Tab-separated table of C-alpha atoms in Angstrom:
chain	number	residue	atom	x	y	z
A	861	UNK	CA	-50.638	-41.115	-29.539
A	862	UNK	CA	-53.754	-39.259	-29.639
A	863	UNK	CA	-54.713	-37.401	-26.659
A	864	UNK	CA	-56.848	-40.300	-25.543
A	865	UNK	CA	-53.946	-42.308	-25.586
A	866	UNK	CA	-54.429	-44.147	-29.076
A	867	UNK	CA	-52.696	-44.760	-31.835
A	868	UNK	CA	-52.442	-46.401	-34.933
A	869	UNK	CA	-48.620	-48.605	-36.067
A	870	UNK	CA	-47.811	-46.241	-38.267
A	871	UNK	CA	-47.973	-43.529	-35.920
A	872	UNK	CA	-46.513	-45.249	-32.694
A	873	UNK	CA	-43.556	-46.031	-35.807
A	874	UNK	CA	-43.000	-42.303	-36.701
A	875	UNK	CA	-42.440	-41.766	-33.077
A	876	UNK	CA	-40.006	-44.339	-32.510
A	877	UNK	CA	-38.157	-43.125	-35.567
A	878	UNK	CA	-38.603	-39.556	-34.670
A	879	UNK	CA	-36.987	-40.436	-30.813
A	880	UNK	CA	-34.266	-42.365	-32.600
A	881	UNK	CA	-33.368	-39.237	-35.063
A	882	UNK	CA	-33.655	-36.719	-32.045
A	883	UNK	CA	-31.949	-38.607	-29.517
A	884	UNK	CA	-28.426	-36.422	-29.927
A	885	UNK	CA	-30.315	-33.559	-30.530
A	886	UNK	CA	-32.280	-33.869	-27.023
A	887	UNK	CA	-30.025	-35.728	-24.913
A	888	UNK	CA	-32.778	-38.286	-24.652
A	889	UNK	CA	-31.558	-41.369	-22.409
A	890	UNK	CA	-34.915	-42.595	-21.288
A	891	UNK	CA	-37.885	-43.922	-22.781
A	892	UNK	CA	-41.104	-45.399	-21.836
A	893	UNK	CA	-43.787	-47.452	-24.009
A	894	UNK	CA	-47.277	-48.410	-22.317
A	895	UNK	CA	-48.088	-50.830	-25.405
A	896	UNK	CA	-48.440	-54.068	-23.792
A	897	UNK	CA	-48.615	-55.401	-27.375
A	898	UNK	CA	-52.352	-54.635	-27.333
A	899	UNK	CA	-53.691	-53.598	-30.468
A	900	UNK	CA	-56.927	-52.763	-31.766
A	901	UNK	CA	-56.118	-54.876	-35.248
A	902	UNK	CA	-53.564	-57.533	-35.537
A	903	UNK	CA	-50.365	-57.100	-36.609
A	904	UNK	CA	-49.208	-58.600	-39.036
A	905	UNK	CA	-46.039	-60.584	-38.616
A	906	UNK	CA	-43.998	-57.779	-41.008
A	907	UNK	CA	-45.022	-55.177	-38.883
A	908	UNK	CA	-44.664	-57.067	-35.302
A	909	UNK	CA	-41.019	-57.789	-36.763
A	910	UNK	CA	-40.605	-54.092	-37.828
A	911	UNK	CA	-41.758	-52.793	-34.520
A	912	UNK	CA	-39.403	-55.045	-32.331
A	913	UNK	CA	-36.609	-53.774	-34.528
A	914	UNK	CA	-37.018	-50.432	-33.825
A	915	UNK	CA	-37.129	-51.080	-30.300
A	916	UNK	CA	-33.853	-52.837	-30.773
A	917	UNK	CA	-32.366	-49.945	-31.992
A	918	UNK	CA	-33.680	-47.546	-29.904
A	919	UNK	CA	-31.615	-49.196	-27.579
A	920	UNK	CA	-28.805	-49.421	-29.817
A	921	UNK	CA	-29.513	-45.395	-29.852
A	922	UNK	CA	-28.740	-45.219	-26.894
A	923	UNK	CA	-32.098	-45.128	-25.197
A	924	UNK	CA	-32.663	-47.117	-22.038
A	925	UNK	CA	-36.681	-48.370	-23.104
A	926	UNK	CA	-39.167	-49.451	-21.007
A	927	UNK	CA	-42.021	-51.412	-21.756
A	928	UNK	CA	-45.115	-52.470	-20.292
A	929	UNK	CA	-45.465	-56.235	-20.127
A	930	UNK	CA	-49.032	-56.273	-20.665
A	931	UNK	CA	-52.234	-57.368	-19.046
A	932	UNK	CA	-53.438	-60.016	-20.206
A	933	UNK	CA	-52.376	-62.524	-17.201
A	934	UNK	CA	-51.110	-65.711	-18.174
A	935	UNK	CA	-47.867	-67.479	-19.371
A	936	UNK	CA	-46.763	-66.799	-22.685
A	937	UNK	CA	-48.626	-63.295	-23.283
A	938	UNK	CA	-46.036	-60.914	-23.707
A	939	UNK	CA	-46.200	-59.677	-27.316
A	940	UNK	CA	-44.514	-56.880	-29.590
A	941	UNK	CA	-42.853	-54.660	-28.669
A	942	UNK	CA	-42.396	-55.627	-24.811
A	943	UNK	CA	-40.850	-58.795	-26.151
A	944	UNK	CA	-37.861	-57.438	-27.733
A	945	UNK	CA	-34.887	-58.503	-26.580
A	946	UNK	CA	-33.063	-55.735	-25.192
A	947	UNK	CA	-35.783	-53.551	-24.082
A	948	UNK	CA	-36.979	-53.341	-20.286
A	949	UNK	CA	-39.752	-55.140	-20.115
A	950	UNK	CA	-41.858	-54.380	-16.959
A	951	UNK	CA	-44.766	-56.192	-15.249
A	952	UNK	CA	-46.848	-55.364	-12.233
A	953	UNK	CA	-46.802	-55.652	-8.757
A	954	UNK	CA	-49.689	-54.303	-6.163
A	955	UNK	CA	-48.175	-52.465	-3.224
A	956	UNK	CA	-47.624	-55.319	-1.123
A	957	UNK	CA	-44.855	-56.304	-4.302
A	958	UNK	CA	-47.411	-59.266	-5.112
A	959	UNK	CA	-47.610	-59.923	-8.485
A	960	UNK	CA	-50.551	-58.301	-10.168
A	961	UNK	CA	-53.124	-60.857	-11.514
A	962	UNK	CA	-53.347	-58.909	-14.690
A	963	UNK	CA	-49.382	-58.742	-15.292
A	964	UNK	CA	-48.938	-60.470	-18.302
A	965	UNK	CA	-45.824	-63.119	-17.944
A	966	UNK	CA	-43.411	-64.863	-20.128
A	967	UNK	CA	-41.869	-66.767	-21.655
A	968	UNK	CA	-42.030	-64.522	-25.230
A	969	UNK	CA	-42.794	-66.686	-28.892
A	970	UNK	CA	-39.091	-66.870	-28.848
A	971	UNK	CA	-38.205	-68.421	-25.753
A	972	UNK	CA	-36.822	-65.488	-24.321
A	973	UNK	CA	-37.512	-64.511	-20.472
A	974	UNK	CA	-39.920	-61.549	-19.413
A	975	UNK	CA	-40.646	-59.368	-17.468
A	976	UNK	CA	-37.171	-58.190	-16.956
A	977	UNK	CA	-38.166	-56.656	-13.905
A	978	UNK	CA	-41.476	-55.550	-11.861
A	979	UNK	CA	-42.567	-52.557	-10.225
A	980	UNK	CA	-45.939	-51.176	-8.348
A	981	UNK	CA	-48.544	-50.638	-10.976
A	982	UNK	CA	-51.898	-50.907	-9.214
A	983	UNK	CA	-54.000	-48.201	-7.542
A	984	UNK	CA	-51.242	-45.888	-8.867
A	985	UNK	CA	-52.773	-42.318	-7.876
A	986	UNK	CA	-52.068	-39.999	-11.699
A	987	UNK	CA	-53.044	-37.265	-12.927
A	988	UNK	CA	-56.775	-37.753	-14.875
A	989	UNK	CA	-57.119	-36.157	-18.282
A	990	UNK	CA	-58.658	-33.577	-19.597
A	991	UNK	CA	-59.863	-32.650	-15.537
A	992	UNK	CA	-57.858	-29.788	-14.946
A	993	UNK	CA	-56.443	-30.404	-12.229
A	994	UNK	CA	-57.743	-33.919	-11.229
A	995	UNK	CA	-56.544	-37.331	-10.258
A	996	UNK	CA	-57.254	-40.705	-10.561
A	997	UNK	CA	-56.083	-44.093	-9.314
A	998	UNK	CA	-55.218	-46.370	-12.273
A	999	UNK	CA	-53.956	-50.033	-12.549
A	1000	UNK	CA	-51.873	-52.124	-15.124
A	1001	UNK	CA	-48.702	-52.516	-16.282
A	1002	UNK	CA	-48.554	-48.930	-18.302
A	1003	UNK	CA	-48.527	-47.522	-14.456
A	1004	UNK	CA	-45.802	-49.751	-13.266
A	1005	UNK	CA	-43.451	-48.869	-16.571
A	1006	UNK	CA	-43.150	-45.065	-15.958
A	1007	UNK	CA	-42.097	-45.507	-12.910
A	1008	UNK	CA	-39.121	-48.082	-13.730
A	1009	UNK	CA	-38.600	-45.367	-16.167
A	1010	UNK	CA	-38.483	-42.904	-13.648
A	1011	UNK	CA	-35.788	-45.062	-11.970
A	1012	UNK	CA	-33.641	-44.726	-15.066
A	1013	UNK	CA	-33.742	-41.765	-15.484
A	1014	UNK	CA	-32.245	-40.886	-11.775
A	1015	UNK	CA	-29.748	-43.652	-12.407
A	1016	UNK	CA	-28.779	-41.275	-15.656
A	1017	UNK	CA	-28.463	-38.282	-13.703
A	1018	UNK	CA	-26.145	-40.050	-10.817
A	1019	UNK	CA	-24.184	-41.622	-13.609
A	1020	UNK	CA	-24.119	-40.074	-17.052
A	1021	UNK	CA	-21.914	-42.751	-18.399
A	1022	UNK	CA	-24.362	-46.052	-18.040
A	1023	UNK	CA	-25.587	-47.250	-21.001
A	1024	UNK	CA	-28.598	-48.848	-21.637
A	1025	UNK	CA	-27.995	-52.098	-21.251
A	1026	UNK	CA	-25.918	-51.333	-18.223
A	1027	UNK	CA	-28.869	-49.508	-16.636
A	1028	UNK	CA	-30.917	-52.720	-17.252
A	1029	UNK	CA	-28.111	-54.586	-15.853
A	1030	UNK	CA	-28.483	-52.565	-12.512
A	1031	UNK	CA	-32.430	-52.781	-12.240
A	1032	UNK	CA	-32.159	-56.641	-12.733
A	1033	UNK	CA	-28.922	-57.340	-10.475
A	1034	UNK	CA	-30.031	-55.188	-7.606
A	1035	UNK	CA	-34.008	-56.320	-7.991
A	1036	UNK	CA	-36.002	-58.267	-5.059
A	1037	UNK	CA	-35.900	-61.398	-5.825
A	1038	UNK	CA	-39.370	-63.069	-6.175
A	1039	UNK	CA	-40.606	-66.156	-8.266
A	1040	UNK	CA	-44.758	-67.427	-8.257
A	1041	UNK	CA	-44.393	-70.531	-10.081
A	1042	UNK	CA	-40.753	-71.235	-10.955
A	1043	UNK	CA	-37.956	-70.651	-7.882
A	1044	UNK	CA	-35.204	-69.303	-10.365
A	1045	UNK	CA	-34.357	-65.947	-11.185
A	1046	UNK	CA	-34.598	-64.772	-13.520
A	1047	UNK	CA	-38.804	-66.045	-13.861
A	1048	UNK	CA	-41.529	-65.448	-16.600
A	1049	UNK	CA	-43.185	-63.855	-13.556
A	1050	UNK	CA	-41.367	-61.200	-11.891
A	1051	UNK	CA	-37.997	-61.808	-14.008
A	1052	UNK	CA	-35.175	-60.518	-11.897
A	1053	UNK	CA	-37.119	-59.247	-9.218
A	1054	UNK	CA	-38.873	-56.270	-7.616
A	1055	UNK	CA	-37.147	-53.230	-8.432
A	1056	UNK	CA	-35.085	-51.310	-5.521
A	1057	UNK	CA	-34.196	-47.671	-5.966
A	1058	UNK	CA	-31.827	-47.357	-3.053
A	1059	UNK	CA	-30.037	-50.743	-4.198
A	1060	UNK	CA	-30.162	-49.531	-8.224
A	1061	UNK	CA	-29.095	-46.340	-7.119
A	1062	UNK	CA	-26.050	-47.051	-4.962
A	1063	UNK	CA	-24.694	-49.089	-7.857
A	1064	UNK	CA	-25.035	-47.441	-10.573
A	1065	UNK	CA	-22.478	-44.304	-8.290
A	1066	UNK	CA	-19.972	-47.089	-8.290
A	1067	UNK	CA	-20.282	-48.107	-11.991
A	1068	UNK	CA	-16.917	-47.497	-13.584
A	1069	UNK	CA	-16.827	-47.931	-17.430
A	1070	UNK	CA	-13.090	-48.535	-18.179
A	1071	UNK	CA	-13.437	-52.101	-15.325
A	1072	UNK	CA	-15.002	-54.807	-17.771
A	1073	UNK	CA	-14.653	-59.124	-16.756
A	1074	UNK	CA	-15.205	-61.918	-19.382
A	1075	UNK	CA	-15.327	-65.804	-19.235
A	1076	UNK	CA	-12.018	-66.595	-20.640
A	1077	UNK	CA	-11.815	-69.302	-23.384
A	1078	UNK	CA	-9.115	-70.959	-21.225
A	1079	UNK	CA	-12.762	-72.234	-18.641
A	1080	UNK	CA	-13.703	-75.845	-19.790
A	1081	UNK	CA	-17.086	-76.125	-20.145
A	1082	UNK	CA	-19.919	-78.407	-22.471
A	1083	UNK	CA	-22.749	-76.097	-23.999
A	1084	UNK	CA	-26.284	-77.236	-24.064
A	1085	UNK	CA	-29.665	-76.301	-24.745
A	1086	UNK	CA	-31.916	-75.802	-21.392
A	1087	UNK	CA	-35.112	-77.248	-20.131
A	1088	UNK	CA	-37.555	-77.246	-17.611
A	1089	UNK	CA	-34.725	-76.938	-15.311
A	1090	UNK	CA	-33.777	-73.582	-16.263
A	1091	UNK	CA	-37.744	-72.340	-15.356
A	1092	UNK	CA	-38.994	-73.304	-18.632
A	1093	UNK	CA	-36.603	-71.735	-20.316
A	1094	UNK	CA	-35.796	-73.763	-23.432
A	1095	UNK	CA	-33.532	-71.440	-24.763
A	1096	UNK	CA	-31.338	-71.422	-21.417
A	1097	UNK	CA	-26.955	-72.713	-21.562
A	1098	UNK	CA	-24.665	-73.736	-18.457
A	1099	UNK	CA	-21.142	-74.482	-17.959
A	1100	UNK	CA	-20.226	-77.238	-16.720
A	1101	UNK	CA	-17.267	-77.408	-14.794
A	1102	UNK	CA	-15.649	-79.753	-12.358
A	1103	UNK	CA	-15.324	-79.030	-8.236
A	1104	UNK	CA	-11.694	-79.061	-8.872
A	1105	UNK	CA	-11.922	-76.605	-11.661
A	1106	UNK	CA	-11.211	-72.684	-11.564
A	1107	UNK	CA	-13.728	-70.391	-13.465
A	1108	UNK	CA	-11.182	-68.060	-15.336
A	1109	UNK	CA	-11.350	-64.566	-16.410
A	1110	UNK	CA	-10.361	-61.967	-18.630
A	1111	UNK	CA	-10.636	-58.724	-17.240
A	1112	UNK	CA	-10.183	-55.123	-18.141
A	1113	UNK	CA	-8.907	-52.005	-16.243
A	1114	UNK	CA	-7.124	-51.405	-12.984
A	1115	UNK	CA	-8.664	-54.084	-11.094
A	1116	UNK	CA	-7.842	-54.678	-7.479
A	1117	UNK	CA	-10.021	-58.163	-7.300
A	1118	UNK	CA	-13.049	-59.948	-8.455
A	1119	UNK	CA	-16.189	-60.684	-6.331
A	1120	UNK	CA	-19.174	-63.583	-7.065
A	1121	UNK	CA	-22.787	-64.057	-5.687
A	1122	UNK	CA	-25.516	-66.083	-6.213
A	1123	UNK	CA	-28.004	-64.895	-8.496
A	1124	UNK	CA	-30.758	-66.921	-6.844
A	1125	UNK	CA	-30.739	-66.771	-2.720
A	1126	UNK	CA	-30.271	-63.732	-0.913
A	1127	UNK	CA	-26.639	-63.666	-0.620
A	1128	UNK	CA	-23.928	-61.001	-0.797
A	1129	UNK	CA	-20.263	-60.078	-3.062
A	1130	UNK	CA	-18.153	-62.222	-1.832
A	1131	UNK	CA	-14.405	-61.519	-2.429
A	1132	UNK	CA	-11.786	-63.382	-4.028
A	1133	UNK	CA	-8.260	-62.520	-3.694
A	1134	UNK	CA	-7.424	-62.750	-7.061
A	1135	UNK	CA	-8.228	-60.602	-10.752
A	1136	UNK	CA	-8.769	-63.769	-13.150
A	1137	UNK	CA	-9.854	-66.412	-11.568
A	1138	UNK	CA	-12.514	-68.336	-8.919
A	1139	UNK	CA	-11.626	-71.702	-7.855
A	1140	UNK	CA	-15.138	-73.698	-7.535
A	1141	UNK	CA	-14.520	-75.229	-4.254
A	1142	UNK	CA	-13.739	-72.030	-2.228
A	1143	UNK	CA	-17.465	-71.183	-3.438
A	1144	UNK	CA	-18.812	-73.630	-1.117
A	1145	UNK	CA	-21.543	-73.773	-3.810
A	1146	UNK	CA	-22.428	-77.260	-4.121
A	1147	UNK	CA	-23.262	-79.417	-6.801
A	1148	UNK	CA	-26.096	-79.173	-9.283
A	1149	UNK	CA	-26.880	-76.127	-10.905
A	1150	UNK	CA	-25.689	-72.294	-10.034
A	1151	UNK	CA	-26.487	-68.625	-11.167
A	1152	UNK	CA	-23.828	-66.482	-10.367
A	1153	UNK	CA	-22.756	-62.699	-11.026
A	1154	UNK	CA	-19.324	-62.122	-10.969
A	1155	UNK	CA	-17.940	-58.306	-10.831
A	1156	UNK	CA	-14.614	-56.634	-11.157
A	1157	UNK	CA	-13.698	-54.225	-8.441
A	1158	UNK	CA	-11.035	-51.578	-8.142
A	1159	UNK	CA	-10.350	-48.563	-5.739
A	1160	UNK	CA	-12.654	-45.827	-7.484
A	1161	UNK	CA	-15.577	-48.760	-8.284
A	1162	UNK	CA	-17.306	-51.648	-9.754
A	1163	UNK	CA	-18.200	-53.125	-13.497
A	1164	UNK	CA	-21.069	-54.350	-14.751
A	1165	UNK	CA	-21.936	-58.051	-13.492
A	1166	UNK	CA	-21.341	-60.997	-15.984
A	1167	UNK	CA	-23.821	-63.575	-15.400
A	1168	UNK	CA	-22.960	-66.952	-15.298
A	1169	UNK	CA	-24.903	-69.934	-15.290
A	1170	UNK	CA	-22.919	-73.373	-14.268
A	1171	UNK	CA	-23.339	-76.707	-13.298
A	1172	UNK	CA	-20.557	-77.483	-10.897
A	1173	UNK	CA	-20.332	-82.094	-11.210
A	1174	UNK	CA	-20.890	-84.241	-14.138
A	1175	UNK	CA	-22.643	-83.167	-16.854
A	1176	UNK	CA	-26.379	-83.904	-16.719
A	1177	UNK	CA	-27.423	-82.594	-20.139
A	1178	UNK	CA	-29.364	-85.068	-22.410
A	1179	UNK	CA	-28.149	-82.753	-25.023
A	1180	UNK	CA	-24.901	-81.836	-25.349
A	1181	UNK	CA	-21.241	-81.348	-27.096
A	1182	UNK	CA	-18.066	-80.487	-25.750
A	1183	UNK	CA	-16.035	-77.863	-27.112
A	1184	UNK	CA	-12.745	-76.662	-26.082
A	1185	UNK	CA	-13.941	-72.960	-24.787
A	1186	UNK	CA	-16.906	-70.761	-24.767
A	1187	UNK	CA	-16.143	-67.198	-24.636
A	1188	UNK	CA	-18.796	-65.309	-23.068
A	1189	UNK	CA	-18.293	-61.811	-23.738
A	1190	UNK	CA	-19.312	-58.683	-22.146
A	1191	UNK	CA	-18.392	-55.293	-23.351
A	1192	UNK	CA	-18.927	-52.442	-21.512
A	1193	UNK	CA	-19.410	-48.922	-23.329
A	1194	UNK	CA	-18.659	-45.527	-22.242
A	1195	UNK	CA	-20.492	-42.095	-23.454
A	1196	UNK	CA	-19.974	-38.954	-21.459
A	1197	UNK	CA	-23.161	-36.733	-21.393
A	1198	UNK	CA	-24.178	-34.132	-19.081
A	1199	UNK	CA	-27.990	-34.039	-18.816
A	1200	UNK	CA	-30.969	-36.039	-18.905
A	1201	UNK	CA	-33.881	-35.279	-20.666
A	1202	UNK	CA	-37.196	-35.447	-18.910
A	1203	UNK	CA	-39.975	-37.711	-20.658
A	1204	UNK	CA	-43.841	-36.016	-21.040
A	1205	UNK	CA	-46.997	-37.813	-20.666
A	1206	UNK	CA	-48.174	-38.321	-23.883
């Protein structure tokens, strides 16, 4: 970027290459974009392709990337690069956490929900270029993304061995929940929520890398293709399960117990006396259809939360097949480091 704050692709490419290249080098961890996907020329779809992958693997880097969602307002106008999938895509919020009327909102060309999260972007007070020594109070999603970066980047220095995803995975799970148009979470409005630094921060202490909890084949469940039950999300899957049914586990580590809550209400970890298993009753979740995170919890802390979305009763799909087991699988990486970098204001 220029030191008006433009760019062309091919230079906002070289420095997503060049961040990728460094990132041993520097110890960078953290990463913010103000894009939006605005762009003085179209992109063409090679390039909006090429972009998004880079993103992708400046995650896979191990860069924690934030992105700003965008201001152009309605449903469905989250472009490249704040649509990639693994990035942290972040809308806008005015200090009273309402969404921003500019915050651009999901769902992306794929189907995919965004914003992951939302933070305060308007009447942010920054410094004004080229003044000296002035300020200025700016609005729009490119003010709200620095500061979820900010948030990362504190998460990174309480716990140098969260990975990216895992930092998103804190942000969304510990996030405010909020909805405008659809009451699910996550929403193409707010996605998980308004972001909490206390909450995010008190987590991410606990966050123990060698804990890790996946759906075991062994759960019986029918797989099916979502719809405008799932918030419009047509590329949305439950698990169907019986009231009589347990929920089973694989988990990893010295684990004392699990714990579940729902995704959805404001509700809290509630314990199960067991380290592979939730019987569906004991939930007192009733039927019809159920976001939950479920966690595995030792003596020195916590793992990352596996979401999983069920339908506890019949099936209800018009859509769908049984198979014998879905495996849903979450690994959880560790990588020691022992500083973070701190991002400049391009």
């Amino acid at each position: 970027m220029d030191g008006g704050g433009s760019g062309s692709f091919a230079e906002v490419m070289k420095g997503m290459e060049w961040t990728i290249d460094n990132q041993i080098k520097y110890n960078i961890r953290a990463a913010s974009m103000s894009l939006g996907g605005v762009w003085l020329v179209e992109l063409t779809q090679e390039q909006e392709e090429r972009i998004t992958h880079l993103a992708n693997e400046m995650v896979a880097a191990g860069i924690s990337l934030m992105i700003a969602a965008g201001n152009s307002g309605g449903y469905g106008t989250i472009g490249t690069p704040g649509a990639a999938k693994d990035v942290i895509t972040v809308g806008s919020t005015e200090d009273s956490k309402e969404l921003a009327v500019y915050s651009s909102k999901g769902p992306t060309h794929e189907g995919q929900i965004k914003p992951n999260v939302a933070a305060i972007g308007s009447a942010v007070m920054s410094v004004e270029a080229n003044s000296g020594n002035g300020y200025a109070s700016y609005s729009g999603t490119s003010m709200a993304t620095p500061m979820v970066a900010g948030m990362a980047a504190l998460l990174l220095q309480a716990n140098p061995d969260l990975q990216p995803l895992m930092v998103r995975s804190i942000l969304e799970s510990t996030a405010e929940y909020r909805f405008l148009s659809h009451p699910v979470r996550p929403n193409n409005d707010y996605g998980w929520g308004f972001v909490l630094m206390d909450a995010a921060l008190d987590e991410a202490i606990q966050y123990d890398a060698s804990l890790s909890i996946n759906l075991s084949a062994d759960t019986s469940v029918i797989y099916y293709e979502g719809n405008e039950t799932d918030g419009g999300n047509d590329t949305a899957s439950r698990f169907f399960v019986h009231e009589n049914q347990n929920l089973e586990f694989i988990t990893g580590g010295n684990i004392s117990n699990i714990e579940w809550r729902d995704v959805v209400i404001e509700d809290i970890w509630h314990t199960v006396d067991s380290i592979d298993k939730i019987d569906v009753m004991q939930t007192q979740l009733g039927p019809g259809n159920h976001t939950i995170w479920v966690r595995a919890v030792s003596s020195e802390g916590i793992s990352a939360p596996l979401t999983v979305p069920l339908n506890i009763g019949d099936a209800i799909a018009s859509k769908s097949e049984d198979t014998p087991g879905f495996s849903l699988v979450f690994v959880v990486f560790s990588l020691v480091l022992v500083t973070v970098s701190r991002s400049r204001r391009a």
